[in-house]
Short mmCIF file of C-alpha atoms in Angstrom, two decimals:
data_model
loop_
_atom_site.label_atom_id
_atom_site.label_comp_id
_atom_site.label_asym_id
_atom_site.label_seq_id
_atom_site.Cartn_x
_atom_site.Cartn_y
_atom_site.Cartn_z
CA MET A 1 -28.50 -270.93 30.71
CA THR A 2 -26.29 -267.94 31.31
CA LYS A 3 -27.45 -264.69 29.78
CA ILE A 4 -24.75 -262.25 28.47
CA ALA A 5 -24.75 -258.88 26.65
CA VAL A 6 -23.47 -258.96 23.06
CA ALA A 7 -22.49 -255.95 21.01
CA LYS A 8 -21.61 -256.92 17.39
CA GLY A 9 -19.57 -253.78 16.72
CA ASP A 10 -18.69 -251.91 13.54
CA GLY A 11 -17.04 -252.84 10.27
CA ILE A 12 -16.24 -256.53 10.34
CA GLY A 13 -17.63 -256.80 13.83
CA PRO A 14 -21.09 -258.22 12.93
CA GLU A 15 -19.46 -260.73 10.51
CA ILE A 16 -17.00 -262.18 12.99
CA MET A 17 -19.44 -262.09 15.87
CA ASP A 18 -22.01 -264.04 13.82
CA ALA A 19 -19.33 -266.59 13.07
CA VAL A 20 -18.29 -266.94 16.60
CA LEU A 21 -21.86 -267.30 17.94
CA LYS A 22 -22.56 -269.83 15.25
CA ILE A 23 -19.68 -272.02 16.53
CA PHE A 24 -20.91 -271.53 20.09
CA ASP A 25 -24.45 -272.55 19.15
CA ALA A 26 -23.24 -275.61 17.25
CA ALA A 27 -21.30 -276.65 20.38
CA LYS A 28 -24.44 -276.16 22.40
CA VAL A 29 -22.66 -273.71 24.71
CA PRO A 30 -25.34 -272.84 27.37
CA LEU A 31 -25.48 -269.11 26.73
CA GLU A 32 -28.35 -266.75 25.97
CA TYR A 33 -27.66 -263.45 24.24
CA GLU A 34 -29.07 -260.09 24.72
CA PHE A 35 -27.89 -257.88 21.89
CA VAL A 36 -27.09 -254.23 22.92
CA ASP A 37 -26.50 -251.10 20.90
CA MET A 38 -22.92 -249.82 20.99
CA GLY A 39 -20.46 -248.40 18.41
CA LYS A 40 -20.16 -245.69 15.78
CA TRP A 41 -23.74 -245.71 14.62
CA VAL A 42 -24.85 -245.01 18.30
CA PHE A 43 -22.38 -242.06 18.35
CA ASP A 44 -24.03 -240.86 15.09
CA LYS A 45 -27.44 -240.91 16.80
CA GLY A 46 -26.20 -238.45 19.34
CA TYR A 47 -25.08 -240.69 22.30
CA SER A 48 -21.71 -239.18 23.18
CA ASN A 49 -20.50 -242.29 25.09
CA GLY A 50 -21.23 -244.59 22.09
CA MET A 51 -23.95 -246.73 23.85
CA THR A 52 -27.62 -246.37 24.52
CA PRO A 53 -28.96 -245.99 28.12
CA ASP A 54 -30.71 -249.44 27.64
CA ALA A 55 -27.40 -250.97 26.58
CA GLN A 56 -25.66 -249.68 29.75
CA ARG A 57 -28.50 -250.92 31.95
CA SER A 58 -28.37 -254.42 30.34
CA ILE A 59 -24.54 -254.66 30.69
CA GLU A 60 -24.59 -253.48 34.28
CA THR A 61 -27.37 -256.02 35.05
CA LEU A 62 -25.79 -259.02 33.27
CA GLY A 63 -22.08 -258.38 34.17
CA ILE A 64 -20.68 -259.82 31.05
CA LEU A 65 -20.22 -258.02 27.65
CA PHE A 66 -18.92 -259.92 24.59
CA LYS A 67 -18.10 -257.28 21.95
CA GLY A 68 -16.82 -256.94 18.47
CA PRO A 69 -14.40 -254.16 17.39
CA MET A 70 -15.83 -250.60 17.51
CA GLU A 71 -15.02 -247.39 15.77
CA THR A 72 -14.91 -243.97 17.36
CA PRO A 73 -15.91 -241.07 15.07
CA LYS A 74 -12.99 -238.88 14.17
CA GLY A 75 -12.92 -235.09 14.80
CA LYS A 76 -16.09 -235.02 16.81
CA GLY A 77 -14.54 -234.50 20.24
CA VAL A 78 -15.79 -237.83 21.57
CA LYS A 79 -13.95 -240.42 23.56
CA SER A 80 -13.26 -243.99 22.45
CA VAL A 81 -16.25 -246.23 23.28
CA ASN A 82 -13.81 -249.10 23.98
CA VAL A 83 -11.87 -246.97 26.58
CA THR A 84 -15.11 -245.53 27.94
CA ALA A 85 -16.61 -248.98 28.53
CA ARG A 86 -13.46 -250.25 30.33
CA LYS A 87 -13.18 -247.22 32.56
CA THR A 88 -16.91 -246.73 33.35
CA TRP A 89 -17.15 -250.28 34.67
CA ASN A 90 -13.73 -250.37 36.25
CA THR A 91 -12.46 -253.30 34.31
CA TYR A 92 -9.11 -252.64 35.79
CA ALA A 93 -7.10 -255.63 34.37
CA ASN A 94 -6.65 -256.16 30.61
CA LYS A 95 -5.48 -259.69 30.20
CA ARG A 96 -4.01 -260.71 26.81
CA THR A 97 -2.60 -264.14 26.15
CA PHE A 98 -0.26 -264.79 23.29
CA GLN A 99 0.44 -268.31 22.36
CA THR A 100 2.21 -270.12 19.54
CA LEU A 101 -0.53 -271.40 17.21
CA HIS A 102 0.64 -274.19 14.92
CA GLY A 103 -0.47 -273.32 11.41
CA VAL A 104 0.15 -269.65 11.97
CA ASP A 105 3.82 -269.23 10.75
CA THR A 106 5.97 -266.68 12.49
CA VAL A 107 9.77 -266.17 12.74
CA PHE A 108 9.69 -267.93 16.12
CA SER A 109 7.50 -270.85 15.14
CA LYS A 110 9.79 -271.54 12.21
CA ALA A 111 12.76 -271.39 14.62
CA GLY A 112 10.98 -273.88 17.04
CA ILE A 113 10.78 -271.26 19.81
CA PRO A 114 7.50 -271.67 21.66
CA ILE A 115 5.70 -268.48 23.02
CA ASP A 116 3.24 -268.44 25.88
CA ILE A 117 3.16 -264.92 27.35
CA THR A 118 0.26 -263.36 29.35
CA VAL A 119 0.31 -259.56 29.45
CA VAL A 120 -1.67 -257.96 32.25
CA ARG A 121 -2.16 -254.23 31.49
CA GLU A 122 -3.57 -251.71 33.92
CA ASN A 123 -6.77 -250.53 32.18
CA ILE A 124 -8.11 -247.32 34.01
CA GLU A 125 -5.38 -244.96 34.83
CA ASP A 126 -2.15 -243.48 33.27
CA THR A 127 -2.51 -241.07 30.38
CA TYR A 128 -5.65 -242.83 29.42
CA GLY A 129 -7.40 -240.64 31.97
CA GLY A 130 -7.50 -238.35 28.92
CA VAL A 131 -7.02 -235.25 31.13
CA GLU A 132 -5.43 -232.76 28.76
CA HIS A 133 -5.10 -229.05 28.52
CA MET A 134 -3.45 -226.44 26.35
CA LEU A 135 -1.42 -224.29 28.73
CA THR A 136 -0.29 -221.88 26.10
CA HIS A 137 -0.77 -221.89 22.28
CA ASP A 138 2.50 -223.84 22.03
CA VAL A 139 2.26 -226.17 25.08
CA ALA A 140 -0.02 -229.06 25.65
CA LEU A 141 -0.27 -230.94 29.08
CA SER A 142 -1.53 -234.54 29.68
CA ARG A 143 -1.80 -235.60 33.30
CA ARG A 144 -0.66 -239.06 34.15
CA PHE A 145 -2.50 -240.67 37.04
CA ILE A 146 -0.96 -243.71 38.87
CA THR A 147 -2.68 -244.54 42.09
CA ARG A 148 -1.79 -246.94 44.88
CA PRO A 149 -5.24 -248.55 45.22
CA GLY A 150 -5.49 -248.97 41.40
CA SER A 151 -2.07 -250.43 41.05
CA LEU A 152 -2.76 -252.75 43.99
CA GLN A 153 -6.05 -253.97 42.50
CA LEU A 154 -4.33 -254.76 39.10
CA ILE A 155 -1.16 -256.31 40.55
CA LYS A 156 -3.02 -258.53 42.96
CA TYR A 157 -5.08 -259.89 40.07
CA ALA A 158 -1.93 -260.50 37.98
CA PHE A 159 -0.22 -262.52 40.79
CA GLU A 160 -3.40 -264.48 41.47
CA MET A 161 -3.78 -265.24 37.69
CA ALA A 162 -0.17 -266.24 37.39
CA LYS A 163 -0.47 -268.52 40.37
CA LYS A 164 -3.57 -270.22 39.00
CA LYS A 165 -1.92 -270.90 35.64
CA GLN A 166 1.08 -272.25 37.56
CA ALA A 167 3.40 -269.66 36.06
CA LYS A 168 7.06 -269.69 37.20
CA ARG A 169 7.87 -266.01 36.54
CA ILE A 170 6.06 -262.71 36.77
CA THR A 171 7.79 -259.49 35.46
CA CYS A 172 6.90 -255.87 36.05
CA GLY A 173 7.66 -253.69 33.00
CA HIS A 174 8.16 -250.03 33.95
CA LYS A 175 10.07 -246.74 33.34
CA ALA A 176 10.79 -245.97 37.05
CA ASN A 177 14.30 -244.91 36.21
CA ILE A 178 12.77 -241.83 34.61
CA MET A 179 9.29 -241.47 36.02
CA LYS A 180 10.44 -242.05 39.62
CA ILE A 181 7.28 -241.13 41.27
CA THR A 182 4.53 -242.54 39.04
CA ASP A 183 6.20 -245.65 37.74
CA GLY A 184 8.05 -245.77 41.03
CA LEU A 185 4.81 -246.24 42.88
CA PHE A 186 3.61 -248.95 40.54
CA LEU A 187 6.97 -250.78 41.04
CA GLU A 188 6.86 -250.36 44.74
CA VAL A 189 3.34 -251.86 44.87
CA PHE A 190 4.50 -254.76 42.73
CA TYR A 191 7.20 -255.76 45.16
CA GLU A 192 4.84 -255.29 48.14
CA VAL A 193 2.42 -257.84 46.58
CA ALA A 194 5.29 -260.17 45.57
CA LYS A 195 6.04 -260.85 49.22
CA ASP A 196 2.72 -262.87 49.55
CA TYR A 197 3.59 -265.03 46.56
CA PRO A 198 7.04 -266.63 47.31
CA GLU A 199 6.45 -269.42 44.88
CA LEU A 200 6.65 -266.94 41.93
CA LYS A 201 9.91 -265.51 40.71
CA ALA A 202 9.11 -261.73 40.74
CA ASP A 203 11.45 -259.44 38.83
CA ASP A 204 11.31 -256.13 36.87
CA VAL A 205 12.57 -254.83 33.59
CA ILE A 206 12.78 -251.26 32.18
CA VAL A 207 10.17 -251.24 29.45
CA ASP A 208 12.45 -250.44 26.57
CA ASP A 209 14.85 -253.22 27.51
CA LEU A 210 11.74 -255.47 27.92
CA CYS A 211 10.67 -254.75 24.31
CA MET A 212 14.16 -255.63 23.02
CA LYS A 213 14.21 -258.93 25.07
CA LEU A 214 10.67 -259.90 23.93
CA VAL A 215 11.62 -259.73 20.33
CA THR A 216 14.93 -261.69 20.90
CA ARG A 217 14.00 -264.18 23.48
CA PRO A 218 10.17 -264.20 24.05
CA ASP A 219 10.30 -267.65 25.45
CA LEU A 220 11.98 -266.38 28.65
CA PHE A 221 8.80 -264.49 29.68
CA ASP A 222 5.65 -265.83 31.28
CA THR A 223 3.50 -263.17 32.85
CA VAL A 224 4.19 -259.50 32.32
CA VAL A 225 2.33 -256.67 34.25
CA LEU A 226 2.50 -253.06 33.12
CA THR A 227 0.87 -249.71 33.40
CA ASN A 228 -1.75 -248.69 30.81
CA LEU A 229 0.07 -246.97 27.96
CA GLN A 230 3.23 -249.22 28.24
CA GLY A 231 0.96 -252.28 28.48
CA ASP A 232 -0.94 -251.14 25.36
CA ILE A 233 2.29 -250.91 23.36
CA VAL A 234 3.84 -254.12 24.71
CA SER A 235 0.68 -256.22 24.11
CA ASP A 236 0.56 -255.17 20.53
CA LEU A 237 4.27 -256.08 20.26
CA CYS A 238 3.49 -259.52 21.61
CA ALA A 239 0.63 -259.92 19.11
CA GLY A 240 3.25 -259.48 16.40
CA LEU A 241 5.30 -262.28 17.90
CA VAL A 242 2.42 -264.79 17.39
CA GLY A 243 1.07 -263.68 13.97
CA GLY A 244 -0.60 -260.34 14.51
CA LEU A 245 -3.74 -258.76 16.01
CA GLY A 246 -5.90 -261.43 14.29
CA PHE A 247 -4.56 -263.86 16.89
CA ALA A 248 -4.74 -261.57 19.93
CA PRO A 249 -7.57 -262.19 22.47
CA SER A 250 -8.49 -259.74 25.24
CA ALA A 251 -10.26 -259.95 28.55
CA ASN A 252 -11.05 -256.82 30.61
CA ILE A 253 -11.60 -257.96 34.16
CA GLY A 254 -13.53 -256.05 36.90
CA ASP A 255 -14.99 -256.96 40.26
CA HIS A 256 -18.59 -256.55 38.89
CA ILE A 257 -18.38 -256.40 35.07
CA CYS A 258 -16.06 -258.06 32.61
CA ILE A 259 -15.63 -257.41 28.91
CA PHE A 260 -14.33 -259.85 26.36
CA GLU A 261 -13.29 -258.57 23.02
CA ALA A 262 -10.83 -258.83 20.09
CA VAL A 263 -8.27 -256.08 20.22
CA HIS A 264 -7.99 -255.50 16.47
CA GLY A 265 -9.82 -252.73 14.54
CA THR A 266 -12.90 -252.65 12.55
CA ALA A 267 -11.19 -253.04 9.06
CA PRO A 268 -13.65 -251.03 7.12
CA ASP A 269 -11.90 -251.81 3.89
CA ILE A 270 -13.05 -255.43 4.06
CA ALA A 271 -16.35 -254.97 5.90
CA GLY A 272 -19.27 -256.74 4.41
CA LYS A 273 -17.14 -259.04 2.25
CA ASN A 274 -17.32 -262.06 4.58
CA ILE A 275 -13.56 -262.58 4.42
CA ALA A 276 -12.48 -261.36 7.89
CA ASN A 277 -10.62 -263.72 10.28
CA PRO A 278 -12.69 -264.45 13.42
CA THR A 279 -9.94 -266.11 15.35
CA ALA A 280 -9.09 -263.28 17.80
CA LEU A 281 -12.76 -262.92 18.79
CA LEU A 282 -13.15 -266.65 19.14
CA LEU A 283 -9.99 -266.81 21.36
CA SER A 284 -11.55 -264.04 23.41
CA GLY A 285 -14.69 -266.09 23.63
CA PHE A 286 -12.68 -268.98 25.10
CA GLY A 287 -11.52 -266.66 27.93
CA MET A 288 -15.17 -265.71 28.51
CA LEU A 289 -16.40 -269.28 28.68
CA ARG A 290 -13.65 -270.26 31.16
CA HIS A 291 -14.45 -267.11 33.22
CA LEU A 292 -18.05 -268.46 33.34
CA GLY A 293 -16.98 -271.91 34.36
CA MET A 294 -17.79 -273.50 30.99
CA MET A 295 -14.45 -275.39 30.88
CA GLU A 296 -15.60 -278.35 28.66
CA SER A 297 -17.20 -276.27 25.94
CA ALA A 298 -14.11 -273.91 25.77
CA ALA A 299 -11.80 -277.01 25.46
CA ILE A 300 -13.87 -278.66 22.81
CA ILE A 301 -14.06 -275.61 20.55
CA GLU A 302 -10.37 -274.64 21.17
CA ASN A 303 -9.14 -278.06 20.25
CA ALA A 304 -11.26 -277.82 17.11
CA LEU A 305 -9.78 -274.47 16.24
CA LEU A 306 -6.24 -275.68 16.90
CA TYR A 307 -6.85 -278.84 14.82
CA THR A 308 -8.26 -276.67 12.03
CA LEU A 309 -5.14 -274.45 12.01
CA GLU A 310 -2.88 -277.42 12.06
CA GLN A 311 -4.50 -278.73 8.88
CA GLY A 312 -3.53 -275.52 7.09
CA ILE A 313 -7.11 -274.26 6.91
CA HIS A 314 -7.02 -270.44 6.92
CA THR A 315 -8.64 -267.24 6.01
CA GLY A 316 -7.03 -264.86 3.44
CA ASP A 317 -4.90 -262.91 5.91
CA PHE A 318 -2.54 -265.72 6.92
CA GLY A 319 -1.44 -269.29 6.16
CA ASN A 320 -0.03 -271.18 3.28
CA LYS A 321 -0.97 -269.21 0.06
CA SER A 322 -0.75 -272.49 -1.94
CA ILE A 323 -3.83 -273.73 -0.06
CA PRO A 324 -7.00 -271.77 -1.04
CA SER A 325 -8.33 -269.58 1.74
CA LEU A 326 -11.80 -269.78 3.24
CA ASN A 327 -14.23 -266.95 3.87
CA THR A 328 -15.43 -266.17 7.34
CA THR A 329 -18.48 -268.43 7.16
CA GLU A 330 -16.57 -271.34 5.70
CA PHE A 331 -13.79 -270.98 8.36
CA ALA A 332 -16.41 -271.19 11.02
CA GLU A 333 -17.98 -274.21 9.53
CA ALA A 334 -14.66 -275.96 9.26
CA ILE A 335 -14.16 -275.53 12.92
CA ILE A 336 -17.68 -276.84 13.66
CA GLY A 337 -16.79 -279.83 11.42
CA ASN A 338 -13.74 -280.54 13.58
CA PHE A 339 -15.55 -280.74 16.87
CA GLY A 340 -14.27 -283.80 18.73
CA LYS A 341 -10.85 -283.77 17.04
CA VAL A 342 -7.64 -283.06 18.96
CA PRO A 343 -4.59 -281.28 17.64
CA GLU A 344 -1.22 -282.88 17.69
CA GLN A 345 0.28 -279.96 19.62
CA GLY A 346 -1.15 -277.86 22.34
CA ALA A 347 -4.35 -279.89 22.95
CA LYS A 348 -6.54 -278.59 25.81
CA PRO A 349 -7.70 -281.06 28.43
CA LEU A 350 -11.50 -281.59 28.77
CA LEU A 351 -11.99 -280.27 32.24
CA LYS A 352 -15.29 -280.43 34.03
CA ASP A 353 -17.40 -277.41 34.15
CA LEU A 354 -16.99 -275.32 37.28
CA PRO A 355 -20.08 -274.64 39.35
CA THR A 356 -20.76 -270.97 38.91
CA THR A 357 -23.87 -268.93 39.50
CA GLN A 358 -24.42 -265.68 37.58
CA THR A 359 -24.39 -262.85 40.10
CA TYR A 360 -26.29 -259.70 39.66
CA PHE A 361 -24.92 -256.61 41.38
CA LYS A 362 -26.84 -253.63 42.28
CA LEU A 363 -24.55 -250.90 43.83
CA GLU A 364 -26.07 -248.08 45.67
CA LYS A 365 -22.98 -245.77 45.57
CA ASN A 366 -19.64 -245.57 43.87
CA PRO A 367 -16.91 -247.65 45.54
CA MET A 368 -14.22 -245.46 47.14
CA MET A 369 -10.63 -246.96 47.05
CA GLU A 370 -8.29 -245.42 49.55
CA SER A 371 -5.23 -246.89 51.22
CA ALA A 372 -4.35 -246.21 54.84
CA ASP A 373 -2.59 -242.89 55.29
CA VAL A 374 0.64 -243.93 57.09
CA ALA A 375 2.60 -240.70 56.69
CA ASN A 376 2.21 -237.19 57.97
CA GLU A 377 1.46 -234.80 55.05
CA LYS A 378 2.97 -231.29 54.98
CA ILE A 379 2.79 -228.54 52.44
CA VAL A 380 6.42 -227.31 51.78
CA GLY A 381 6.01 -225.34 48.60
CA VAL A 382 4.31 -224.82 45.25
CA ASP A 383 5.06 -225.19 41.58
CA PHE A 384 3.56 -222.52 39.36
CA PHE A 385 3.40 -223.26 35.60
CA ILE A 386 3.49 -219.81 33.98
CA GLU A 387 3.32 -218.50 30.40
CA SER A 388 6.26 -216.29 29.39
CA ASN A 389 8.61 -215.86 26.50
CA GLU A 390 11.14 -213.92 28.66
CA GLN A 391 14.57 -215.11 29.67
CA PRO A 392 14.97 -217.13 32.86
CA ILE A 393 16.94 -214.38 34.79
CA THR A 394 14.07 -211.87 34.01
CA ILE A 395 11.52 -214.24 35.25
CA ALA A 396 13.56 -215.12 38.38
CA ASN A 397 13.91 -211.31 39.29
CA LYS A 398 10.13 -210.84 38.99
CA CYS A 399 9.37 -213.96 41.01
CA MET A 400 11.65 -213.03 43.85
CA ARG A 401 9.64 -209.77 44.34
CA HIS A 402 6.63 -211.95 45.22
CA ALA A 403 8.25 -214.43 47.55
CA GLY A 404 7.57 -212.49 50.71
CA VAL A 405 8.57 -213.72 54.07
CA LYS A 406 7.32 -217.30 53.77
CA PHE A 407 8.61 -218.40 50.33
CA LYS A 408 11.88 -218.67 48.59
CA LEU A 409 12.45 -219.19 44.81
CA ILE A 410 14.21 -222.46 44.42
CA ASN A 411 14.54 -223.07 40.72
CA ILE A 412 13.02 -222.39 37.35
CA SER A 413 12.70 -225.09 34.73
CA ASN A 414 11.52 -225.41 31.07
CA ARG A 415 10.19 -228.71 29.73
CA GLY A 416 11.56 -230.26 32.87
CA THR A 417 15.15 -228.96 32.55
CA GLN A 418 16.52 -226.44 35.02
CA VAL A 419 17.32 -223.06 33.47
CA TRP A 420 17.81 -221.03 36.81
CA PRO A 421 19.78 -220.58 39.03
CA THR A 422 22.07 -222.70 36.84
CA GLY A 423 21.61 -223.87 33.36
CA SER A 424 22.83 -223.40 29.82
CA VAL A 425 22.13 -220.99 26.97
CA TYR A 426 22.10 -224.00 24.67
CA THR A 427 18.80 -225.25 26.25
CA ASN A 428 16.03 -224.30 23.85
CA LEU A 429 13.02 -222.82 25.57
CA VAL A 430 9.29 -222.79 25.01
CA ASN A 431 6.86 -220.19 26.37
CA GLN A 432 5.89 -222.10 29.47
CA TYR A 433 8.05 -222.34 32.63
CA ASN A 434 7.81 -224.04 35.93
CA VAL A 435 8.79 -221.82 38.77
CA ARG A 436 9.27 -223.56 42.13
CA PHE A 437 8.84 -221.92 45.54
CA GLU A 438 9.55 -223.65 48.81
CA SER A 439 8.99 -222.52 52.46
CA ILE A 440 11.79 -220.58 54.23
CA ASP A 441 13.35 -222.69 57.00
CA ASP A 442 10.67 -225.33 56.71
CA PHE A 443 8.11 -222.73 57.88
CA PRO A 444 4.75 -224.62 57.95
CA LEU A 445 2.57 -223.63 55.02
CA ASN A 446 -1.16 -223.88 54.33
CA GLN A 447 -3.31 -223.53 51.20
CA GLN A 448 -4.04 -219.89 52.15
CA ASP A 449 -0.38 -219.09 52.02
CA VAL A 450 -0.15 -220.68 48.59
CA LEU A 451 -3.19 -218.81 47.31
CA GLY A 452 -1.75 -215.52 48.56
CA LEU A 453 1.41 -216.18 46.56
CA TYR A 454 -0.77 -217.20 43.50
CA VAL A 455 -2.62 -213.83 43.67
CA SER A 456 0.63 -211.91 43.88
CA MET A 457 2.19 -213.81 41.06
CA SER A 458 -0.76 -213.35 38.84
CA GLY A 459 0.04 -209.64 38.78
CA ASN A 460 3.04 -210.32 36.56
CA PHE A 461 2.28 -213.74 35.02
CA LYS A 462 -0.51 -215.84 33.47
CA ILE A 463 -0.48 -218.84 35.77
CA CYS A 464 -1.54 -221.86 33.64
CA SER A 465 -1.55 -224.45 36.37
CA SER A 466 -0.21 -225.12 39.92
CA GLU A 467 0.71 -228.06 42.09
CA LEU A 468 1.35 -228.26 45.78
CA LEU A 469 4.77 -229.61 46.87
CA LEU A 470 4.16 -232.20 49.60
CA MET A 471 6.29 -234.04 52.06
CA LEU A 472 4.79 -237.49 53.03
CA GLY A 473 6.67 -238.17 56.26
CA ASP A 474 10.31 -237.64 55.43
CA LYS A 475 9.87 -238.37 51.70
CA LYS A 476 9.58 -235.68 49.04
CA ALA A 477 6.42 -236.33 47.09
CA TYR A 478 7.50 -234.38 44.03
CA SER A 479 10.25 -234.63 41.35
CA LEU A 480 13.34 -232.56 40.79
CA ALA A 481 14.00 -230.76 37.56
CA GLN A 482 16.66 -232.26 35.27
CA GLY A 483 19.93 -230.70 36.43
CA GLN A 484 18.58 -229.50 39.76
#
């Protein structure tokens, strides 16, 4: 028996989890459950991360969490327990598989266009770092972190997964045409990894174009890998292609801990009514069983689900309305009654279980991910983000008085658009500028030089934030303003 942690969740969570576990037990899946306390009611008891210390210890010991949907209290300044769990345990790859399910009618199923898309979304970084500040009363800042080690970890997983499922194509969705440094780094790592997988066709698509192509020709795509926010949006788009979030499974994969969950919400409006659709959580459970090597159990139950759907059996949220819908419990019982039956389309082969041994990790310190430093790093300037409601020329005249003998004022921008030394009076301004200083004649700078300029500038301005301008070898490690 393999022991896993189970969190039933909030809203409809307990109902759909009970239904799925009932199916597992009926199939004699060799699992043992340790139920852990996570979710809104745990927040309400004063645990700011949405889980009890005992729950965290259990999950970190067992390495597998099977969870229902969870609610984050609104207006209490706390972070999402779902995001916290993924980030705390470094489940860096969010894998979501979207397949045509016969019996779940969509525009594409009616047109006879099959869909089998796996989205692999980065799960830790990007704007989901949640590092935000108000720079002025009018201007909010969110920092977007894209790292080389984090991107490498995710993209290697995506290529390995695509290779194992015998995919033909892997596509990187990105916005590197605009976010040249952050998305540019992600895309660069994608093609670095692609060199090790010549059997896969590796290509990239700008994310807005990707969305258009997905809703017109989804059958052209196989595996798609994206950064966190873009992956979140695109994976929900793909759920819509196959019938909605009620049919969208999710696996959060890490080196030590993995989380399997449905991606839909808690649906409080129907909680307690025993009418929720457990399919998404059940599909997520198949991913968990296969991850644990329980291939035969996964295939038997999945074939029963597919057969059940083919027969037109459904819950109230989908299916042929002329056929009476079943409640959650009845739907689970129908699947159990169809064990051993095989659907006409999409049947899963009964593979032998893989020999796996549950591994218990005990880390003594936080793993540090750092790539080799291959380029000389040099400070060549600084960006100061200042608060001011003055005109650009006035700000420029004040800044130049502080430049001294080491710095020169290069440009001033507002919301990323250059407004000095050139610009347009038709550019609307807000009360936060970026003033950029660079070294004169490539004079070598150090942090003390920058701090000296900071102190001098603070005599005229409130400095909201600052960033060093770096050269990595012969490459600028900072972006230019629009129009610079």
